[in-house]
Coordinates of C-alpha atoms in Angstrom, one line a residue:
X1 CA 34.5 -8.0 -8.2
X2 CA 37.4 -6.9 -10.2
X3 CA 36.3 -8.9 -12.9
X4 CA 32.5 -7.9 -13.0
X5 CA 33.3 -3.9 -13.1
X6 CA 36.2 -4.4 -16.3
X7 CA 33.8 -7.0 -17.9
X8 CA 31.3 -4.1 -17.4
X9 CA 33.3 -1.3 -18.6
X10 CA 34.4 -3.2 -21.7
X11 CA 30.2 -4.1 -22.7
X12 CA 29.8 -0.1 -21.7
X13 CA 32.4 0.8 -23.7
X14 CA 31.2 -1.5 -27.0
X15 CA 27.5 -0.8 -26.4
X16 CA 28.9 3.1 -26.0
X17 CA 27.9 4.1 -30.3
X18 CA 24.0 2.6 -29.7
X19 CA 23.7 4.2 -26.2
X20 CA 25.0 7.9 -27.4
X21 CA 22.7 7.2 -30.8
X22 CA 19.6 6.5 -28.1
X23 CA 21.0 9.5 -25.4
X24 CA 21.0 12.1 -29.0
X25 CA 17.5 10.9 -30.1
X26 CA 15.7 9.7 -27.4
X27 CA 14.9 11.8 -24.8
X28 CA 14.0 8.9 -21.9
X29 CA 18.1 7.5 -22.7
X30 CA 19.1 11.1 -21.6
X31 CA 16.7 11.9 -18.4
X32 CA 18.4 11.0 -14.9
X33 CA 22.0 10.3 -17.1
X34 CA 23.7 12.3 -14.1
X35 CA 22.1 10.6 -10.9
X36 CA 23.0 7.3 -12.9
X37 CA 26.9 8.2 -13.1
X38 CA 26.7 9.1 -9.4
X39 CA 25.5 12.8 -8.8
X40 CA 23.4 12.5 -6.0
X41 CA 20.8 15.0 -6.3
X42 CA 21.1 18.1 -3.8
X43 CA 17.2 18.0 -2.7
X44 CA 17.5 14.0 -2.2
X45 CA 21.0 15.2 0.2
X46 CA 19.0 17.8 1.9
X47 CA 15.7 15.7 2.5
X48 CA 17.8 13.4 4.5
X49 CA 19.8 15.5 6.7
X50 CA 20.0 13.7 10.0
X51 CA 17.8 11.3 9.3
X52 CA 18.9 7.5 9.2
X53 CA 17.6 6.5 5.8
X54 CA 16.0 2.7 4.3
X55 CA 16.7 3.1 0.4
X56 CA 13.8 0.9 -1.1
X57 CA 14.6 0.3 -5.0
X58 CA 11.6 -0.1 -7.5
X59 CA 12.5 -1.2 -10.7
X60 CA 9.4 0.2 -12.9
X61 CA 5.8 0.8 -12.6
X62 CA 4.6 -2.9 -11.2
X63 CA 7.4 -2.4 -8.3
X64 CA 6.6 1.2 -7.4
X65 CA 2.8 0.2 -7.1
X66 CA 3.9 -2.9 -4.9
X67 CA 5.8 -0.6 -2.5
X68 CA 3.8 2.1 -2.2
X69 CA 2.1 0.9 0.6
X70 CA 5.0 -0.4 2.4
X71 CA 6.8 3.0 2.5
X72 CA 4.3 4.5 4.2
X73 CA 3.6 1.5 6.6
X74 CA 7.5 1.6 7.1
X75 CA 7.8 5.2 7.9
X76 CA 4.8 4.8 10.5
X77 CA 6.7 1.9 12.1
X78 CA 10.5 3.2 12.3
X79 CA 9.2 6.4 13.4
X80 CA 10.2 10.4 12.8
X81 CA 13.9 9.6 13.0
X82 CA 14.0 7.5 9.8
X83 CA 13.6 8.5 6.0
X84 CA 12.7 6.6 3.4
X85 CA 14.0 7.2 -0.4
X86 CA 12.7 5.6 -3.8
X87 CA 14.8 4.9 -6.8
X88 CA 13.7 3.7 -9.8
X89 CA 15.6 2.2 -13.1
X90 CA 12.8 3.2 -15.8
X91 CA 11.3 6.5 -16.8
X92 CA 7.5 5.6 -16.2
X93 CA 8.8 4.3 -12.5
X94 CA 10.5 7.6 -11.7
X95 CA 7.1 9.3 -13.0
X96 CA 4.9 7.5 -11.1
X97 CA 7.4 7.3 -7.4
X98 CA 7.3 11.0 -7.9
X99 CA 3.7 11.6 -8.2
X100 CA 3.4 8.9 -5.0
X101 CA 6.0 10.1 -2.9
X102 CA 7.6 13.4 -4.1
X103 CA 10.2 14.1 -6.1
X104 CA 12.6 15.2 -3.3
X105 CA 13.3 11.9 -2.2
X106 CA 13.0 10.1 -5.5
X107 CA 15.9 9.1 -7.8
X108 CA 17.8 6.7 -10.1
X109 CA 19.2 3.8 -9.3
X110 CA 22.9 4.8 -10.1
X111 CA 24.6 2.5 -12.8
X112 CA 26.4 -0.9 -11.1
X113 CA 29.5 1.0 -11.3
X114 CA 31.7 0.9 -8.0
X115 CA 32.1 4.8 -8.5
X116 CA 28.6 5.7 -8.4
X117 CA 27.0 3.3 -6.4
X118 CA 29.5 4.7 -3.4
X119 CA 28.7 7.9 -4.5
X120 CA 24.7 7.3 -3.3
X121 CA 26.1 5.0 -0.3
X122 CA 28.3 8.0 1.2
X123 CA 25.3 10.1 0.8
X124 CA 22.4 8.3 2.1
X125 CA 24.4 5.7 4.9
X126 CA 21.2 3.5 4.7
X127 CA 20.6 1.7 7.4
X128 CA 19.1 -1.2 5.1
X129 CA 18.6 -1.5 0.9
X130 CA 15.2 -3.1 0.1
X131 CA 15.1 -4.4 -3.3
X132 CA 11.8 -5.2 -4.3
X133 CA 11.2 -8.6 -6.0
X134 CA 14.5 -9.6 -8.1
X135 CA 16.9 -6.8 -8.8
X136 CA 20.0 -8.1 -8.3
X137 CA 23.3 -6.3 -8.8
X138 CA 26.3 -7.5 -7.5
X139 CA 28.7 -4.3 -6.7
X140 CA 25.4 -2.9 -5.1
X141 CA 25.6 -6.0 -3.2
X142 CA 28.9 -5.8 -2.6
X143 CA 29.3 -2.0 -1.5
X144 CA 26.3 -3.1 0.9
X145 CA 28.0 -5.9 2.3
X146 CA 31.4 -3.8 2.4
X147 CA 29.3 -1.7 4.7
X148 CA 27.6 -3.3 7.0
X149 CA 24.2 -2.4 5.5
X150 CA 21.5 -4.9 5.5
X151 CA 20.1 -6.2 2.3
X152 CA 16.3 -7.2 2.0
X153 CA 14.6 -8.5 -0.9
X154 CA 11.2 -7.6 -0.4
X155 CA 7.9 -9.5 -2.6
X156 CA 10.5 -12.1 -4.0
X157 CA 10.0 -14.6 -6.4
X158 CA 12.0 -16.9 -9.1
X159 CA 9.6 -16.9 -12.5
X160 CA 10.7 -20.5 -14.5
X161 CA 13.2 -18.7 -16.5
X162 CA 15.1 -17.3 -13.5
X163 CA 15.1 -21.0 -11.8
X164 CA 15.7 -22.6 -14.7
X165 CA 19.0 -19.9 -15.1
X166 CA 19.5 -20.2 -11.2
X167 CA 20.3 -24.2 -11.5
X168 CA 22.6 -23.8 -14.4
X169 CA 24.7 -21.3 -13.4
X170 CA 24.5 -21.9 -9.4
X171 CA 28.3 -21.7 -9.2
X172 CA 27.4 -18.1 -10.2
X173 CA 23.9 -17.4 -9.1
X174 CA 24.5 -19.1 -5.4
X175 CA 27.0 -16.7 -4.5
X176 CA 25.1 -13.6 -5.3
X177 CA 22.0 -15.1 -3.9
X178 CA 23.7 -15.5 -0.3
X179 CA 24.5 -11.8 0.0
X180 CA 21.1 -10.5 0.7
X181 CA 20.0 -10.6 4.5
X182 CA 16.5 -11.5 4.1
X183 CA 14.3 -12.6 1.9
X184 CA 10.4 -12.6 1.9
X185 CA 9.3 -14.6 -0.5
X186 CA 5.6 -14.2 -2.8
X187 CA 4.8 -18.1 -2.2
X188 CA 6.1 -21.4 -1.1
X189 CA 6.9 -22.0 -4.4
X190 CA 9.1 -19.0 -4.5
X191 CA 11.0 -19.9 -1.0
X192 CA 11.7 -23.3 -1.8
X193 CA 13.0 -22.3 -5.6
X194 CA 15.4 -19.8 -3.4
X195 CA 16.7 -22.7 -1.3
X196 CA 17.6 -24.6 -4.1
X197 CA 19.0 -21.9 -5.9
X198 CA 21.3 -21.3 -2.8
X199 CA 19.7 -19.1 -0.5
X200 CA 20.3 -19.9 3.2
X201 CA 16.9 -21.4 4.1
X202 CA 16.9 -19.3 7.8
X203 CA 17.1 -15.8 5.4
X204 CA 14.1 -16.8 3.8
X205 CA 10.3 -15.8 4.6
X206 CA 7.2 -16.3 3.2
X207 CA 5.3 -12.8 3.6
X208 CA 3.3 -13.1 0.9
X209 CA 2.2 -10.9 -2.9
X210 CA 2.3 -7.3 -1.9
X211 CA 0.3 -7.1 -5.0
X212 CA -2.5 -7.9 -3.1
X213 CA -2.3 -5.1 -1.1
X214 CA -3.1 -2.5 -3.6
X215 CA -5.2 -0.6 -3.9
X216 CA -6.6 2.0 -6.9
X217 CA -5.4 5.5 -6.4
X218 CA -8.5 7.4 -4.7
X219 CA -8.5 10.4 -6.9
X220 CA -8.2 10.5 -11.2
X221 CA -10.8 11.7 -13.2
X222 CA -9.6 8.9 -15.9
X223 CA -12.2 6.6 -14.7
X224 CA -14.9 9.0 -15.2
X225 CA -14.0 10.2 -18.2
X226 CA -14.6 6.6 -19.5
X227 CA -17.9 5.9 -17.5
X228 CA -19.2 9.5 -19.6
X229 CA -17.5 8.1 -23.4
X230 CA -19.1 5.1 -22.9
X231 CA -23.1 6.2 -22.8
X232 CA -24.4 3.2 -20.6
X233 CA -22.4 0.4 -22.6
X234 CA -21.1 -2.1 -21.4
X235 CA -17.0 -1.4 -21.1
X236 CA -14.2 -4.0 -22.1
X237 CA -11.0 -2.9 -20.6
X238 CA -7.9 -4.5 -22.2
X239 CA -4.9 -3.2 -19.9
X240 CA -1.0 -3.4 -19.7
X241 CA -1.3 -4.9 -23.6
X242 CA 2.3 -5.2 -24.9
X243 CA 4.3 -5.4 -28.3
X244 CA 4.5 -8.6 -29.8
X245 CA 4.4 -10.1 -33.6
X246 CA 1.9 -9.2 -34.1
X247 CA 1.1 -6.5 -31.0
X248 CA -1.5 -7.3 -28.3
X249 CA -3.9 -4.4 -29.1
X250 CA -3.9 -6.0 -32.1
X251 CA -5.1 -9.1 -31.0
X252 CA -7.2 -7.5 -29.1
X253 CA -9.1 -5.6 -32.0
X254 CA -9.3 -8.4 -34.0
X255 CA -11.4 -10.0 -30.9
X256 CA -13.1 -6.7 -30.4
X257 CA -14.3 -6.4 -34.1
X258 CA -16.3 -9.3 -34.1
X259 CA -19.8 -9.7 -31.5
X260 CA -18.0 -7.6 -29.1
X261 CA -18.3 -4.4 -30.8
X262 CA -21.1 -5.6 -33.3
X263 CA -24.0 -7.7 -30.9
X264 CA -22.6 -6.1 -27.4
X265 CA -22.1 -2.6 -28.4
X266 CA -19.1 -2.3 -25.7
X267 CA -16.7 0.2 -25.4
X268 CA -12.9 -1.0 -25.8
X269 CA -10.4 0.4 -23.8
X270 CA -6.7 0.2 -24.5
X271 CA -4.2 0.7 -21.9
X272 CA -0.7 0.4 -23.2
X273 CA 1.7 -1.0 -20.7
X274 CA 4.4 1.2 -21.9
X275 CA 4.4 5.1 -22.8
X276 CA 6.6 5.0 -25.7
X277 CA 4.3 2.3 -27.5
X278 CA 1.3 5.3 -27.3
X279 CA 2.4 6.6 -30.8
X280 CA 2.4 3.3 -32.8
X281 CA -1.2 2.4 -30.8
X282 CA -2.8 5.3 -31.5
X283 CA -2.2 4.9 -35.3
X284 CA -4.0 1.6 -35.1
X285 CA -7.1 3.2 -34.0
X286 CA -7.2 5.7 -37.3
X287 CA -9.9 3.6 -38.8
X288 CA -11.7 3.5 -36.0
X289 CA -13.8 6.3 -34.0
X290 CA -11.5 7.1 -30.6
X291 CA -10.6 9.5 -28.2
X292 CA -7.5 9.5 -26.2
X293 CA -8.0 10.1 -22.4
X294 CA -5.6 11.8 -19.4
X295 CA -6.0 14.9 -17.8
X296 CA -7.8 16.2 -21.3
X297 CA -9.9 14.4 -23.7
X298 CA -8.6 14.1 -27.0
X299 CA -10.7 13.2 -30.2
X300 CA -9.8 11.0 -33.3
X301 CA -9.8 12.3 -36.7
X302 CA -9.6 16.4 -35.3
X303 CA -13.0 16.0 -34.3
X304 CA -14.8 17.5 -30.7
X305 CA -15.2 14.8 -28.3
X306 CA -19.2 16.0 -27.6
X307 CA -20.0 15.4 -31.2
X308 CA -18.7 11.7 -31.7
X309 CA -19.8 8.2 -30.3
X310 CA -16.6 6.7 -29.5
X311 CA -16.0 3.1 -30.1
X312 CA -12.4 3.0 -28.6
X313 CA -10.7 4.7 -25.4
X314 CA -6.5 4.9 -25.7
X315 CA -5.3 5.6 -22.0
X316 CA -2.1 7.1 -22.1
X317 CA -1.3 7.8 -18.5
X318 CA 0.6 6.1 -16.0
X319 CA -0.9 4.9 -12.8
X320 CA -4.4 5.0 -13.3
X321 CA -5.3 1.8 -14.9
X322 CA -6.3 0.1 -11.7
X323 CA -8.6 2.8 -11.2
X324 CA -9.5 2.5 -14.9
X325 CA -10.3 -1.0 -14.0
X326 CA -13.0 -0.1 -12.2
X327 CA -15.4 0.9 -14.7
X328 CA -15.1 -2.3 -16.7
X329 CA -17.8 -4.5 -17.2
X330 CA -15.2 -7.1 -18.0
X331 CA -11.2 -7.1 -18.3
X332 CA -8.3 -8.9 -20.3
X333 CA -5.2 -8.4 -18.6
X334 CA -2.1 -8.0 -20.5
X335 CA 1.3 -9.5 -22.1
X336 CA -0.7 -13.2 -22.0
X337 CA -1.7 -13.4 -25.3
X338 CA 1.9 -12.5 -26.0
X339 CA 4.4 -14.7 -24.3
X340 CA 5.9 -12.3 -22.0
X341 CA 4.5 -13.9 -18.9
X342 CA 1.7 -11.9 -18.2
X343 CA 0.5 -8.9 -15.5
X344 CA -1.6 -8.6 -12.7
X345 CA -4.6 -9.9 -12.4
X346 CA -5.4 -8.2 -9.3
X347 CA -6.2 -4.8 -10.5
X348 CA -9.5 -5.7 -11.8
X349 CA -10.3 -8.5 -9.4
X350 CA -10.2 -6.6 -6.3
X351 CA -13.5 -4.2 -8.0
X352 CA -14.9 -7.6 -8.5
X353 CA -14.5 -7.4 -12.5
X354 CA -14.3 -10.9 -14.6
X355 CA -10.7 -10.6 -15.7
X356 CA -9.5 -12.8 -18.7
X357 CA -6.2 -13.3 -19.6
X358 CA -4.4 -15.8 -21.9
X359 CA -2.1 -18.6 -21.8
X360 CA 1.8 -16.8 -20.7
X361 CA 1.0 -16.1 -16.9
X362 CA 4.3 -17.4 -15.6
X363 CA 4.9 -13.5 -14.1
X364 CA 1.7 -14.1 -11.6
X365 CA 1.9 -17.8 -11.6
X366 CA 0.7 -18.3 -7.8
X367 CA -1.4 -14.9 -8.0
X368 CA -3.3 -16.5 -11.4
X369 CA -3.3 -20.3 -9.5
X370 CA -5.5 -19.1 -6.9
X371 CA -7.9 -17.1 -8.5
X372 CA -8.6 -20.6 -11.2
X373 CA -8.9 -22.6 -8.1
X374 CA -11.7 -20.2 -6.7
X375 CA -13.1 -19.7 -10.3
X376 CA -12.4 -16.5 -10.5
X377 CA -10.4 -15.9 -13.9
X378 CA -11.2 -16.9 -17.3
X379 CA -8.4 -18.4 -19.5
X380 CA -7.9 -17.8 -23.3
X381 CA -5.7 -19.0 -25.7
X382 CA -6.1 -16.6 -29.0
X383 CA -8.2 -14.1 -30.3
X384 CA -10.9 -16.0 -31.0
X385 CA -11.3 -17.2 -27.9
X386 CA -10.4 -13.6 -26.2
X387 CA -13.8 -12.1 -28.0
X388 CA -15.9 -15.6 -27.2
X389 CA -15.6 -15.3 -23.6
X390 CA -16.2 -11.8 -23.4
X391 CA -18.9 -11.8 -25.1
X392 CA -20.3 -14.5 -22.8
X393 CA -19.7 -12.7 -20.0
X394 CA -21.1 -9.2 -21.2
X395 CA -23.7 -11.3 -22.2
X396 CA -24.6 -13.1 -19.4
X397 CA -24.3 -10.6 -16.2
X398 CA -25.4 -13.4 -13.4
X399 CA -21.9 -15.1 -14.7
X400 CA -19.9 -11.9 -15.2
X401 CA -20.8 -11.2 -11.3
X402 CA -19.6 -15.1 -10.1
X403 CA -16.4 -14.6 -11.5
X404 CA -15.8 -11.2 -10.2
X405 CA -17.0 -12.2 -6.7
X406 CA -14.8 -15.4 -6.9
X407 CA -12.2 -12.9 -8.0
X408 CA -12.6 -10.3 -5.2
X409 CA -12.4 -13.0 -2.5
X410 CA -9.5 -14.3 -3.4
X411 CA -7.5 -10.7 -3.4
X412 CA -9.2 -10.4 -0.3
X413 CA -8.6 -13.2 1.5
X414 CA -4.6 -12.8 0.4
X415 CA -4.0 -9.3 1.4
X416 CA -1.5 -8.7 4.6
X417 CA 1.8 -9.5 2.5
X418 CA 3.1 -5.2 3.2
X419 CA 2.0 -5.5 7.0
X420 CA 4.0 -9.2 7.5
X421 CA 6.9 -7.5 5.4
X422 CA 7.2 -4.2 7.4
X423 CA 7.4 -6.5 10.7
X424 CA 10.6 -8.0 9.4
X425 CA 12.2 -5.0 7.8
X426 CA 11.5 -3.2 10.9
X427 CA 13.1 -6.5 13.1
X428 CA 16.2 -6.6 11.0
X429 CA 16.8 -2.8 10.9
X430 CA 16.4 -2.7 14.5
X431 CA 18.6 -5.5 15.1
X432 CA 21.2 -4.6 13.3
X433 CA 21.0 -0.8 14.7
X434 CA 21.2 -1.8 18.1

């Protein structure tokens, strides 16, 4: 452990001129810089006063969706005389755990620095860490183990590139893998990948995709908004899109442009998977009649709303695509047409929308298995292809609804991942308390 923190402080130390560049110009490198270095934050202190507290850690926006179920389900089980607390590593994640859970008991993830991370152990004394899927840090681990405080990985899984890393580096990778308590693996798949990488095979679980578990926030006026832009056309939702060479909404417009926005008359809706990119999307759309949509309704060109027909929606919130999803007539999900292993197919299938998505899926590989097995997906591999097959389906509805039915079975069918997961947190915490 030695080792990791002064091979740490010497990459902190080299990377230091790029991260104070970032920190002067950027504001999202400067936000939650204290909590990071250790400063636990005086309402997070006061919310758990006497309270025994399970610290769930969600990385982002995909993790913070997957857990928001479970921290409620956890709190109901473990009763009054437990707290939960969220931290998050990314802007967007702290954003959205704050508008789901409050911002008293929300926080960084402190930096992987012996220092800080005991700063946030002193504070909180968890009675268990819950990691959701695969973020591993090895002096978290350590403090963790150092003090007797259960580690769970919660909605695990091992993508091809982590395996593949895993087996070359299991001299490594084996030894961190064995410090967690329990693991509750997405799939099969995922549980016997964690078993060869060196997880003991009695730690591991298969609970199932949390992912399957949720569901669209009940209140945003985002969805409306869209429903009222489009005029009775037919809506084609592209969401979590993602830089590339050249950038998905790119690709996406290009398949847009042809008999999708010419023969169908539909409505394109962009939902960026990451704020920052906003800026350079919206410039993309100057050619092109838009409005931007969030709690107020922008128009394109300086123009009132009321007085254009809009051919393209930019959503630039976070949190609301799934709902977003829900107005669409059909769906291409994200970072597939890219290869950057793709996002979740759910969101649209569980409103029984068609959802396309392209070839890099390796993210969702069991999620995007099932729903081909039941027919309920439709695979591109371009472009081309991407505006073919939507244009089929907004074309023929009897087809567009046996694909979203196929769809909206299968996330039904799959659901009960958060309430399996809470019954082995809740065994292990209680286990290890008594």
């Amino acid at each position: 452990m030695l080792a990791y923190s002064a091979l740490l402080t010497v990459a902190l130390v080299l990377s230091s001129p790029w991260w104070l560049l970032r920190m002067a110009t950027t504001q999202r490198y400067r936000e939650g810089l204290r909590q990071r270095l250790g400063a636990v934050p005086r309402q997070l202190a006061a919310a758990v006063e006497s309270k025994r507290v399970v610290w769930v850690h969600a990385v982002s926006v995909g993790e913070v969706l997957a857990a928001s179920q479970l921290v409620g389900e956890l709190e109901t089980a473990l009763g009054d005389g437990y707290r939960v607390v969220i931290s998050t590593t990314t802007r967007t994640g702290q954003a959205l755990a704050r508008e789901r859970f409050g911002s008293r008991r929300v926080f960084y993830m402190p930096l992987d620095f012996g220092f800080a991370v005991r700063a946030y152990m002193d504070a909180l004394k968890p009675a268990a860490l819950i990691l959701m899927e695969s973020e591993l840090w090895p002096r978290m681990l350590h403090e963790c183990g150092r003090g007797g405080v259960p580690v769970v990985v919660a909605n695990a899984r091992m993508s091809d590139r982590s395996f593949a890393r895993a087996q070359r580096m299991q001299w490594i990778w084996g030894r961190i893998l064995r410090k967690p308590a329990l693991w509750l693996a997405q799939s099969e798949q995922d549980a016997l990948r964690l078993v060869i990488a060196g997880v003991r095979a009695e730690r591991v679980q298969v609970a199932g995709n949390m992912k399957f578990d949720i569901r669209a926030p009940k209140r945003s006026r985002v969805p409306e908004q869209i429903r009222t832009l489009a005029e009775g056309r037919p809506i084609f939702v592209a969401g979590s899109t993602v830089d590339g060479n050249p950038a998905e909404e790119e690709l996406v417009i290009r398949a847009w442009n042809g008999s999708l926005r010419g023969n169908r008359k539909a409505l394109l809706v962009l939902a960026p998977r990451h704020p920052e990119r906003f800026p350079a999307v919206e410039a993309m759309l100057r050619s092109t009649r838009y409005a931007k949509v969030s709690e107020h309704l922008d128009g394109g060109d300086g123009d009132e709303i009321s007085e254009l027909g809009i051919d393209v929606v930019l959503v630039d919130t976070i949190g609301d695509l799934a709902a977003v999803y829900g107005v669409a007539d059909a769906a291409f999900v994200g970072g597939s047409l890219v290869h950057k292993g793709g996002h979740n197919p759910l969101e649209p299938a569980q409103f029984g929308v068609p959802v396309v998505m392209g070839s890099s899926f390796e993210n969702f590989r069991d999620v995007v298995m099932k729903l081909q097995e039941a027919g309920g997906i439709r695979m591109v591999s371009d472009e081309v292809e991407l505006g073919g097959v939507v244009a089929d389906l907004l074309g023929d509805r009897a087809e567009a609804k046996a694909v979203g039915e196929a769809g909206r079975r299968v996330f039904e069918e799959q659901q009960g991942a958060t309430e399996r997961s809470v019954q082995a947190i809740v065994s292990l915490i209680r286990g290890e308390a008594a």
